[in-house]
Structures are given as structure tokens and as C-alpha cells.
Amino acid sequence: MTSDPGRLACPLPRCRAVNSATAETCRSCATPLRAWARLRAHPAKLFNAGLEAARSGRTATARDHFAAVVHWCPGDAEARSALALACLLLDDPEEARDHWHQVLTRRPNDATALKGLAHLDSRVTESPDPAQASTPPRNPQNPKPPEKESPKPQEKEPPEKKPATTE
């Protein structure tokens, strides 16, 4: 904005008036500067809350925080990578793969995304059951993944009857 720490330029491109760093609103266009500053800092606050949730083992909450950051800031590769990792930990490898591919479109040499995709690829090649090797694509109308058929329960044979003994 401005190089003077005691001054703040209005964030609106058509205004750019220089204001006091403590001003509530822009002196020229009345843009709410304090609210703008809080709003601008919100993605960082969400990201940090996501990190805290991940560190304390609340992976689903972490994923939700990272998803909110990505929604607000789709170009944030660090948040998208964190979201991909949370998806992987929540056993959603296809969502993780999608996010890491999006990271690589912006940052082709991103080490985290490359490692994440390599990990996913190794999981697919190591899968002993070909049915588990790939996840079928999700139907956009029904975002839930298709349920896998559960194996039919084996019928138990009745225990052998021992002949009754007479004493």
C-alpha cells in the first residue's frame, strides 16, 4: 500500500487515497478500512485454525478450514496442499489427487504436491485387489462414492452333535 507504516492507502483502485493507519474509513471514499483489514486477514486466521485442528487430530475440522481458505483464495497453493493432505487422511484419495493436480497447474515443481501424488500412485500400484486399485468417478448428481459390495456372510455349519453317552 504505502511504505510509511503510519499511513494506509485505500484498497480501492479508483481511490488509493492515503489515510492514517488508525483510520476507520477512507477519508476520500469512505471505504471501511478496518473491516477491509479484518476481512483480508480472515483466510490466514482460517488457515492457522486448520493447522491447529490438524495438529490436535481433528482432521475433518482441519479439512473444513482449509476448504474455506481455498474457497476464498483459490490460488493459495499452500492451503490447497493442506486440503489435499487432509482429504488423503480422511480416506478421500481422489479429492486429494484433484487438489494436488490443481496445485501443480499453478506451481509445476511444488514438492508437496509431487510427493502427495507419488504417494497416491504407490498406493494404487501396491493394492493387492484390483477392485481397490482405482476409485470409480463420482456422479456429480450424487457426490457420495458408490458403496462397495460387502462380502456375503458365510453360512456357519451347525456344530457336530456328539452322541449322547449313557453312564
mmCIF file with all atom_site columns, C-alpha atoms in Angstrom:
data_model
loop_
_atom_site.group_PDB
_atom_site.id
_atom_site.type_symbol
_atom_site.label_atom_id
_atom_site.label_alt_id
_atom_site.label_comp_id
_atom_site.label_asym_id
_atom_site.label_entity_id
_atom_site.label_seq_id
_atom_site.pdbx_PDB_ins_code
_atom_site.Cartn_x
_atom_site.Cartn_y
_atom_site.Cartn_z
_atom_site.occupancy
_atom_site.B_iso_or_equiv
_atom_site.pdbx_formal_charge
_atom_site.auth_seq_id
_atom_site.auth_comp_id
_atom_site.auth_asym_id
_atom_site.auth_atom_id
_atom_site.pdbx_PDB_model_num
ATOM 1   C CA . MET A 1 1   ? 0.000   0.000   0.000   1.00 0.00 ? 1   MET A CA 1
ATOM 2   C CA . THR A 1 2   ? 2.400   2.709   1.191   1.00 0.00 ? 2   THR A CA 1
ATOM 3   C CA . SER A 1 3   ? 5.933   2.474   2.511   1.00 0.00 ? 3   SER A CA 1
ATOM 4   C CA . ASP A 1 4   ? 5.076   4.646   5.547   1.00 0.00 ? 4   ASP A CA 1
ATOM 5   C CA . PRO A 1 5   ? 3.974   2.358   8.432   1.00 0.00 ? 5   PRO A CA 1
ATOM 6   C CA . GLY A 1 6   ? 1.846   5.182   9.865   1.00 0.00 ? 6   GLY A CA 1
ATOM 7   C CA . ARG A 1 7   ? -0.123  5.550   6.622   1.00 0.00 ? 7   ARG A CA 1
ATOM 8   C CA . LEU A 1 8   ? -2.506  3.262   4.778   1.00 0.00 ? 8   LEU A CA 1
ATOM 9   C CA . ALA A 1 9   ? -3.587  3.577   1.156   1.00 0.00 ? 9   ALA A CA 1
ATOM 10  C CA . CYS A 1 10  ? -7.228  2.891   0.352   1.00 0.00 ? 10  CYS A CA 1
ATOM 11  C CA . PRO A 1 11  ? -7.543  -0.593  -1.203  1.00 0.00 ? 11  PRO A CA 1
ATOM 12  C CA . LEU A 1 12  ? -9.940  0.572   -3.931  1.00 0.00 ? 12  LEU A CA 1
ATOM 13  C CA . PRO A 1 13  ? -8.095  1.037   -7.239  1.00 0.00 ? 13  PRO A CA 1
ATOM 14  C CA . ARG A 1 14  ? -10.202 4.073   -8.190  1.00 0.00 ? 14  ARG A CA 1
ATOM 15  C CA . CYS A 1 15  ? -9.341  5.838   -4.914  1.00 0.00 ? 15  CYS A CA 1
ATOM 16  C CA . ARG A 1 16  ? -5.925  4.920   -3.429  1.00 0.00 ? 16  ARG A CA 1
ATOM 17  C CA . ALA A 1 17  ? -6.106  7.884   -1.031  1.00 0.00 ? 17  ALA A CA 1
ATOM 18  C CA . VAL A 1 18  ? -3.501  7.798   1.734   1.00 0.00 ? 18  VAL A CA 1
ATOM 19  C CA . ASN A 1 19  ? -5.052  7.545   5.210   1.00 0.00 ? 19  ASN A CA 1
ATOM 20  C CA . SER A 1 20  ? -3.832  7.335   8.773   1.00 0.00 ? 20  SER A CA 1
ATOM 21  C CA . ALA A 1 21  ? -3.050  3.727   9.776   1.00 0.00 ? 21  ALA A CA 1
ATOM 22  C CA . THR A 1 22  ? -5.665  4.027   12.529  1.00 0.00 ? 22  THR A CA 1
ATOM 23  C CA . ALA A 1 23  ? -8.451  5.397   10.287  1.00 0.00 ? 23  ALA A CA 1
ATOM 24  C CA . GLU A 1 24  ? -11.767 3.537   10.440  1.00 0.00 ? 24  GLU A CA 1
ATOM 25  C CA . THR A 1 25  ? -12.777 4.661   6.947   1.00 0.00 ? 25  THR A CA 1
ATOM 26  C CA . CYS A 1 26  ? -11.062 6.171   3.927   1.00 0.00 ? 26  CYS A CA 1
ATOM 27  C CA . ARG A 1 27  ? -11.092 9.961   4.104   1.00 0.00 ? 27  ARG A CA 1
ATOM 28  C CA . SER A 1 28  ? -11.789 10.191  0.366   1.00 0.00 ? 28  SER A CA 1
ATOM 29  C CA . CYS A 1 29  ? -14.289 7.440   -0.498  1.00 0.00 ? 29  CYS A CA 1
ATOM 30  C CA . ALA A 1 30  ? -15.492 6.216   2.938   1.00 0.00 ? 30  ALA A CA 1
ATOM 31  C CA . THR A 1 31  ? -14.388 2.611   2.340   1.00 0.00 ? 31  THR A CA 1
ATOM 32  C CA . PRO A 1 32  ? -14.424 0.823   5.725   1.00 0.00 ? 32  PRO A CA 1
ATOM 33  C CA . LEU A 1 33  ? -10.670 0.292   6.153   1.00 0.00 ? 33  LEU A CA 1
ATOM 34  C CA . ARG A 1 34  ? -10.814 -1.602  9.480   1.00 0.00 ? 34  ARG A CA 1
ATOM 35  C CA . ALA A 1 35  ? -13.406 -4.054  8.141   1.00 0.00 ? 35  ALA A CA 1
ATOM 36  C CA . TRP A 1 36  ? -11.372 -4.486  4.966   1.00 0.00 ? 36  TRP A CA 1
ATOM 37  C CA . ALA A 1 37  ? -8.259  -5.273  7.032   1.00 0.00 ? 37  ALA A CA 1
ATOM 38  C CA . ARG A 1 38  ? -10.159 -7.852  9.129   1.00 0.00 ? 38  ARG A CA 1
ATOM 39  C CA . LEU A 1 39  ? -11.632 -9.441  6.025   1.00 0.00 ? 39  LEU A CA 1
ATOM 40  C CA . ARG A 1 40  ? -8.240  -9.564  4.349   1.00 0.00 ? 40  ARG A CA 1
ATOM 41  C CA . ALA A 1 41  ? -6.728  -11.308 7.394   1.00 0.00 ? 41  ALA A CA 1
ATOM 42  C CA . HIS A 1 42  ? -9.546  -13.875 7.692   1.00 0.00 ? 42  HIS A CA 1
ATOM 43  C CA . PRO A 1 43  ? -8.077  -16.528 5.321   1.00 0.00 ? 43  PRO A CA 1
ATOM 44  C CA . ALA A 1 44  ? -4.847  -16.539 7.352   1.00 0.00 ? 44  ALA A CA 1
ATOM 45  C CA . LYS A 1 45  ? -6.876  -16.956 10.528  1.00 0.00 ? 45  LYS A CA 1
ATOM 46  C CA . LEU A 1 46  ? -8.779  -19.895 8.991   1.00 0.00 ? 46  LEU A CA 1
ATOM 47  C CA . PHE A 1 47  ? -5.554  -21.480 7.743   1.00 0.00 ? 47  PHE A CA 1
ATOM 48  C CA . ASN A 1 48  ? -3.992  -21.254 11.210  1.00 0.00 ? 48  ASN A CA 1
ATOM 49  C CA . ALA A 1 49  ? -7.151  -22.726 12.759  1.00 0.00 ? 49  ALA A CA 1
ATOM 50  C CA . GLY A 1 50  ? -6.875  -25.582 10.241  1.00 0.00 ? 50  GLY A CA 1
ATOM 51  C CA . LEU A 1 51  ? -3.264  -26.205 11.228  1.00 0.00 ? 51  LEU A CA 1
ATOM 52  C CA . GLU A 1 52  ? -4.208  -26.248 14.906  1.00 0.00 ? 52  GLU A CA 1
ATOM 53  C CA . ALA A 1 53  ? -7.055  -28.684 14.243  1.00 0.00 ? 53  ALA A CA 1
ATOM 54  C CA . ALA A 1 54  ? -4.752  -30.958 12.230  1.00 0.00 ? 54  ALA A CA 1
ATOM 55  C CA . ARG A 1 55  ? -2.118  -30.945 14.974  1.00 0.00 ? 55  ARG A CA 1
ATOM 56  C CA . SER A 1 56  ? -4.721  -31.926 17.552  1.00 0.00 ? 56  SER A CA 1
ATOM 57  C CA . GLY A 1 57  ? -6.045  -34.810 15.444  1.00 0.00 ? 57  GLY A CA 1
ATOM 58  C CA . ARG A 1 58  ? -9.278  -33.154 14.296  1.00 0.00 ? 58  ARG A CA 1
ATOM 59  C CA . THR A 1 59  ? -8.691  -33.862 10.608  1.00 0.00 ? 59  THR A CA 1
ATOM 60  C CA . ALA A 1 60  ? -12.264 -33.257 9.426   1.00 0.00 ? 60  ALA A CA 1
ATOM 61  C CA . THR A 1 61  ? -12.283 -29.825 11.064  1.00 0.00 ? 61  THR A CA 1
ATOM 62  C CA . ALA A 1 62  ? -8.893  -29.071 9.541   1.00 0.00 ? 62  ALA A CA 1
ATOM 63  C CA . ARG A 1 63  ? -10.204 -30.068 6.105   1.00 0.00 ? 63  ARG A CA 1
ATOM 64  C CA . ASP A 1 64  ? -13.177 -27.732 6.528   1.00 0.00 ? 64  ASP A CA 1
ATOM 65  C CA . HIS A 1 65  ? -10.936 -24.793 7.468   1.00 0.00 ? 65  HIS A CA 1
ATOM 66  C CA . PHE A 1 66  ? -8.572  -25.434 4.552   1.00 0.00 ? 66  PHE A CA 1
ATOM 67  C CA . ALA A 1 67  ? -11.541 -25.784 2.177   1.00 0.00 ? 67  ALA A CA 1
ATOM 68  C CA . ALA A 1 68  ? -12.831 -22.384 3.317   1.00 0.00 ? 68  ALA A CA 1
ATOM 69  C CA . VAL A 1 69  ? -9.440  -20.799 2.616   1.00 0.00 ? 69  VAL A CA 1
ATOM 70  C CA . VAL A 1 70  ? -9.342  -22.403 -0.840  1.00 0.00 ? 70  VAL A CA 1
ATOM 71  C CA . HIS A 1 71  ? -12.867 -21.137 -1.488  1.00 0.00 ? 71  HIS A CA 1
ATOM 72  C CA . TRP A 1 72  ? -11.836 -17.571 -0.633  1.00 0.00 ? 72  TRP A CA 1
ATOM 73  C CA . CYS A 1 73  ? -8.366  -17.789 -2.150  1.00 0.00 ? 73  CYS A CA 1
ATOM 74  C CA . PRO A 1 74  ? -8.388  -20.425 -4.930  1.00 0.00 ? 74  PRO A CA 1
ATOM 75  C CA . GLY A 1 75  ? -4.798  -19.601 -5.871  1.00 0.00 ? 75  GLY A CA 1
ATOM 76  C CA . ASP A 1 76  ? -3.399  -20.349 -2.407  1.00 0.00 ? 76  ASP A CA 1
ATOM 77  C CA . ALA A 1 77  ? -1.259  -23.393 -3.195  1.00 0.00 ? 77  ALA A CA 1
ATOM 78  C CA . GLU A 1 78  ? -0.238  -23.939 0.432   1.00 0.00 ? 78  GLU A CA 1
ATOM 79  C CA . ALA A 1 79  ? -3.859  -24.078 1.622   1.00 0.00 ? 79  ALA A CA 1
ATOM 80  C CA . ARG A 1 80  ? -4.829  -26.315 -1.301  1.00 0.00 ? 80  ARG A CA 1
ATOM 81  C CA . SER A 1 81  ? -1.976  -28.698 -0.491  1.00 0.00 ? 81  SER A CA 1
ATOM 82  C CA . ALA A 1 82  ? -3.038  -28.786 3.156   1.00 0.00 ? 82  ALA A CA 1
ATOM 83  C CA . LEU A 1 83  ? -6.596  -29.502 1.999   1.00 0.00 ? 83  LEU A CA 1
ATOM 84  C CA . ALA A 1 84  ? -5.332  -32.338 -0.204  1.00 0.00 ? 84  ALA A CA 1
ATOM 85  C CA . LEU A 1 85  ? -3.426  -33.884 2.681   1.00 0.00 ? 85  LEU A CA 1
ATOM 86  C CA . ALA A 1 86  ? -6.481  -33.655 4.949   1.00 0.00 ? 86  ALA A CA 1
ATOM 87  C CA . CYS A 1 87  ? -8.574  -35.340 2.235   1.00 0.00 ? 87  CYS A CA 1
ATOM 88  C CA . LEU A 1 88  ? -5.987  -38.111 1.970   1.00 0.00 ? 88  LEU A CA 1
ATOM 89  C CA . LEU A 1 89  ? -6.022  -38.629 5.732   1.00 0.00 ? 89  LEU A CA 1
ATOM 90  C CA . LEU A 1 90  ? -9.823  -38.809 5.614   1.00 0.00 ? 90  LEU A CA 1
ATOM 91  C CA . ASP A 1 91  ? -9.588  -41.579 3.007   1.00 0.00 ? 91  ASP A CA 1
ATOM 92  C CA . ASP A 1 92  ? -10.653 -39.477 0.024   1.00 0.00 ? 92  ASP A CA 1
ATOM 93  C CA . PRO A 1 93  ? -7.715  -40.071 -2.346  1.00 0.00 ? 93  PRO A CA 1
ATOM 94  C CA . GLU A 1 94  ? -9.488  -38.811 -5.470  1.00 0.00 ? 94  GLU A CA 1
ATOM 95  C CA . GLU A 1 95  ? -10.256 -35.448 -3.863  1.00 0.00 ? 95  GLU A CA 1
ATOM 96  C CA . ALA A 1 96  ? -6.646  -35.242 -2.663  1.00 0.00 ? 96  ALA A CA 1
ATOM 97  C CA . ARG A 1 97  ? -5.391  -36.072 -6.163  1.00 0.00 ? 97  ARG A CA 1
ATOM 98  C CA . ASP A 1 98  ? -7.607  -33.372 -7.683  1.00 0.00 ? 98  ASP A CA 1
ATOM 99  C CA . HIS A 1 99  ? -6.319  -30.689 -5.297  1.00 0.00 ? 99  HIS A CA 1
ATOM 100 C CA . TRP A 1 100 ? -2.668  -31.645 -5.815  1.00 0.00 ? 100 TRP A CA 1
ATOM 101 C CA . HIS A 1 101 ? -3.165  -31.516 -9.594  1.00 0.00 ? 101 HIS A CA 1
ATOM 102 C CA . GLN A 1 102 ? -4.594  -28.016 -9.185  1.00 0.00 ? 102 GLN A CA 1
ATOM 103 C CA . VAL A 1 103 ? -1.545  -27.017 -7.138  1.00 0.00 ? 103 VAL A CA 1
ATOM 104 C CA . LEU A 1 104 ? 0.716   -28.279 -9.928  1.00 0.00 ? 104 LEU A CA 1
ATOM 105 C CA . THR A 1 105 ? -1.113  -26.212 -12.557 1.00 0.00 ? 105 THR A CA 1
ATOM 106 C CA . ARG A 1 106 ? -0.007  -23.081 -10.686 1.00 0.00 ? 106 ARG A CA 1
ATOM 107 C CA . ARG A 1 107 ? 3.302   -24.359 -9.312  1.00 0.00 ? 107 ARG A CA 1
ATOM 108 C CA . PRO A 1 108 ? 4.568   -27.227 -11.522 1.00 0.00 ? 108 PRO A CA 1
ATOM 109 C CA . ASN A 1 109 ? 7.509   -28.070 -9.249  1.00 0.00 ? 109 ASN A CA 1
ATOM 110 C CA . ASP A 1 110 ? 5.663   -27.946 -5.923  1.00 0.00 ? 110 ASP A CA 1
ATOM 111 C CA . ALA A 1 111 ? 7.428   -30.578 -3.814  1.00 0.00 ? 111 ALA A CA 1
ATOM 112 C CA . THR A 1 112 ? 4.476   -31.271 -1.522  1.00 0.00 ? 112 THR A CA 1
ATOM 113 C CA . ALA A 1 113 ? 2.061   -31.885 -4.407  1.00 0.00 ? 113 ALA A CA 1
ATOM 114 C CA . LEU A 1 114 ? 4.590   -34.062 -6.239  1.00 0.00 ? 114 LEU A CA 1
ATOM 115 C CA . LYS A 1 115 ? 5.209   -36.159 -3.105  1.00 0.00 ? 115 LYS A CA 1
ATOM 116 C CA . GLY A 1 116 ? 1.485   -36.440 -2.422  1.00 0.00 ? 116 GLY A CA 1
ATOM 117 C CA . LEU A 1 117 ? 0.738   -37.652 -5.947  1.00 0.00 ? 117 LEU A CA 1
ATOM 118 C CA . ALA A 1 118 ? 3.671   -40.089 -5.815  1.00 0.00 ? 118 ALA A CA 1
ATOM 119 C CA . HIS A 1 119 ? 2.271   -41.467 -2.557  1.00 0.00 ? 119 HIS A CA 1
ATOM 120 C CA . LEU A 1 120 ? -1.171  -41.887 -4.128  1.00 0.00 ? 120 LEU A CA 1
ATOM 121 C CA . ASP A 1 121 ? 0.346   -43.609 -7.160  1.00 0.00 ? 121 ASP A CA 1
ATOM 122 C CA . SER A 1 122 ? 2.292   -46.005 -4.928  1.00 0.00 ? 122 SER A CA 1
ATOM 123 C CA . ARG A 1 123 ? -0.904  -46.848 -3.032  1.00 0.00 ? 123 ARG A CA 1
ATOM 124 C CA . VAL A 1 124 ? -2.616  -47.755 -6.291  1.00 0.00 ? 124 VAL A CA 1
ATOM 125 C CA . THR A 1 125 ? 0.224   -49.968 -7.525  1.00 0.00 ? 125 THR A CA 1
ATOM 126 C CA . GLU A 1 126 ? 0.608   -51.705 -4.165  1.00 0.00 ? 126 GLU A CA 1
ATOM 127 C CA . SER A 1 127 ? -3.082  -52.568 -3.897  1.00 0.00 ? 127 SER A CA 1
ATOM 128 C CA . PRO A 1 128 ? -3.437  -56.373 -3.926  1.00 0.00 ? 128 PRO A CA 1
ATOM 129 C CA . ASP A 1 129 ? -7.074  -56.273 -5.004  1.00 0.00 ? 129 ASP A CA 1
ATOM 130 C CA . PRO A 1 130 ? -7.613  -54.779 -8.488  1.00 0.00 ? 130 PRO A CA 1
ATOM 131 C CA . ALA A 1 131 ? -11.062 -53.593 -7.424  1.00 0.00 ? 131 ALA A CA 1
ATOM 132 C CA . GLN A 1 132 ? -9.379  -51.356 -4.828  1.00 0.00 ? 132 GLN A CA 1
ATOM 133 C CA . ALA A 1 133 ? -6.757  -50.049 -7.264  1.00 0.00 ? 133 ALA A CA 1
ATOM 134 C CA . SER A 1 134 ? -8.952  -47.247 -8.532  1.00 0.00 ? 134 SER A CA 1
ATOM 135 C CA . THR A 1 135 ? -11.924 -45.424 -7.183  1.00 0.00 ? 135 THR A CA 1
ATOM 136 C CA . PRO A 1 136 ? -14.802 -45.062 -9.643  1.00 0.00 ? 136 PRO A CA 1
ATOM 137 C CA . PRO A 1 137 ? -15.606 -41.467 -10.580 1.00 0.00 ? 137 PRO A CA 1
ATOM 138 C CA . ARG A 1 138 ? -18.265 -39.761 -8.541  1.00 0.00 ? 138 ARG A CA 1
ATOM 139 C CA . ASN A 1 139 ? -21.593 -38.845 -10.017 1.00 0.00 ? 139 ASN A CA 1
ATOM 140 C CA . PRO A 1 140 ? -21.978 -35.025 -9.846  1.00 0.00 ? 140 PRO A CA 1
ATOM 141 C CA . GLN A 1 141 ? -25.673 -35.517 -9.048  1.00 0.00 ? 141 GLN A CA 1
ATOM 142 C CA . ASN A 1 142 ? -24.811 -37.814 -6.120  1.00 0.00 ? 142 ASN A CA 1
ATOM 143 C CA . PRO A 1 143 ? -21.464 -36.827 -4.539  1.00 0.00 ? 143 PRO A CA 1
ATOM 144 C CA . LYS A 1 144 ? -21.342 -39.875 -2.279  1.00 0.00 ? 144 LYS A CA 1
ATOM 145 C CA . PRO A 1 145 ? -18.969 -42.555 -3.552  1.00 0.00 ? 145 PRO A CA 1
ATOM 146 C CA . PRO A 1 146 ? -20.692 -45.772 -4.607  1.00 0.00 ? 146 PRO A CA 1
ATOM 147 C CA . GLU A 1 147 ? -20.903 -48.271 -1.813  1.00 0.00 ? 147 GLU A CA 1
ATOM 148 C CA . LYS A 1 148 ? -18.762 -51.334 -2.200  1.00 0.00 ? 148 LYS A CA 1
ATOM 149 C CA . GLU A 1 149 ? -20.469 -54.668 -2.121  1.00 0.00 ? 149 GLU A CA 1
ATOM 150 C CA . SER A 1 150 ? -19.839 -56.292 1.176   1.00 0.00 ? 150 SER A CA 1
ATOM 151 C CA . PRO A 1 151 ? -18.902 -59.943 1.059   1.00 0.00 ? 151 PRO A CA 1
ATOM 152 C CA . LYS A 1 152 ? -21.766 -62.306 1.679   1.00 0.00 ? 152 LYS A CA 1
ATOM 153 C CA . PRO A 1 153 ? -21.620 -63.805 5.139   1.00 0.00 ? 153 PRO A CA 1
ATOM 154 C CA . GLN A 1 154 ? -20.515 -67.401 5.178   1.00 0.00 ? 154 GLN A CA 1
ATOM 155 C CA . GLU A 1 155 ? -23.118 -69.738 6.478   1.00 0.00 ? 155 GLU A CA 1
ATOM 156 C CA . LYS A 1 156 ? -21.907 -71.479 9.571   1.00 0.00 ? 156 LYS A CA 1
ATOM 157 C CA . GLU A 1 157 ? -22.293 -75.200 9.686   1.00 0.00 ? 157 GLU A CA 1
ATOM 158 C CA . PRO A 1 158 ? -24.118 -76.425 12.737  1.00 0.00 ? 158 PRO A CA 1
ATOM 159 C CA . PRO A 1 159 ? -21.764 -77.860 15.323  1.00 0.00 ? 159 PRO A CA 1
ATOM 160 C CA . GLU A 1 160 ? -21.381 -81.600 15.204  1.00 0.00 ? 160 GLU A CA 1
ATOM 161 C CA . LYS A 1 161 ? -23.656 -83.367 17.577  1.00 0.00 ? 161 LYS A CA 1
ATOM 162 C CA . LYS A 1 162 ? -21.924 -85.745 19.861  1.00 0.00 ? 162 LYS A CA 1
ATOM 163 C CA . PRO A 1 163 ? -23.740 -88.981 20.518  1.00 0.00 ? 163 PRO A CA 1
ATOM 164 C CA . ALA A 1 164 ? -25.314 -88.987 23.899  1.00 0.00 ? 164 ALA A CA 1
ATOM 165 C CA . THR A 1 165 ? -23.467 -91.157 26.348  1.00 0.00 ? 165 THR A CA 1
ATOM 166 C CA . THR A 1 166 ? -25.201 -93.225 28.940  1.00 0.00 ? 166 THR A CA 1
ATOM 167 C CA . GLU A 1 167 ? -23.496 -93.912 32.177  1.00 0.00 ? 167 GLU A CA 1
#
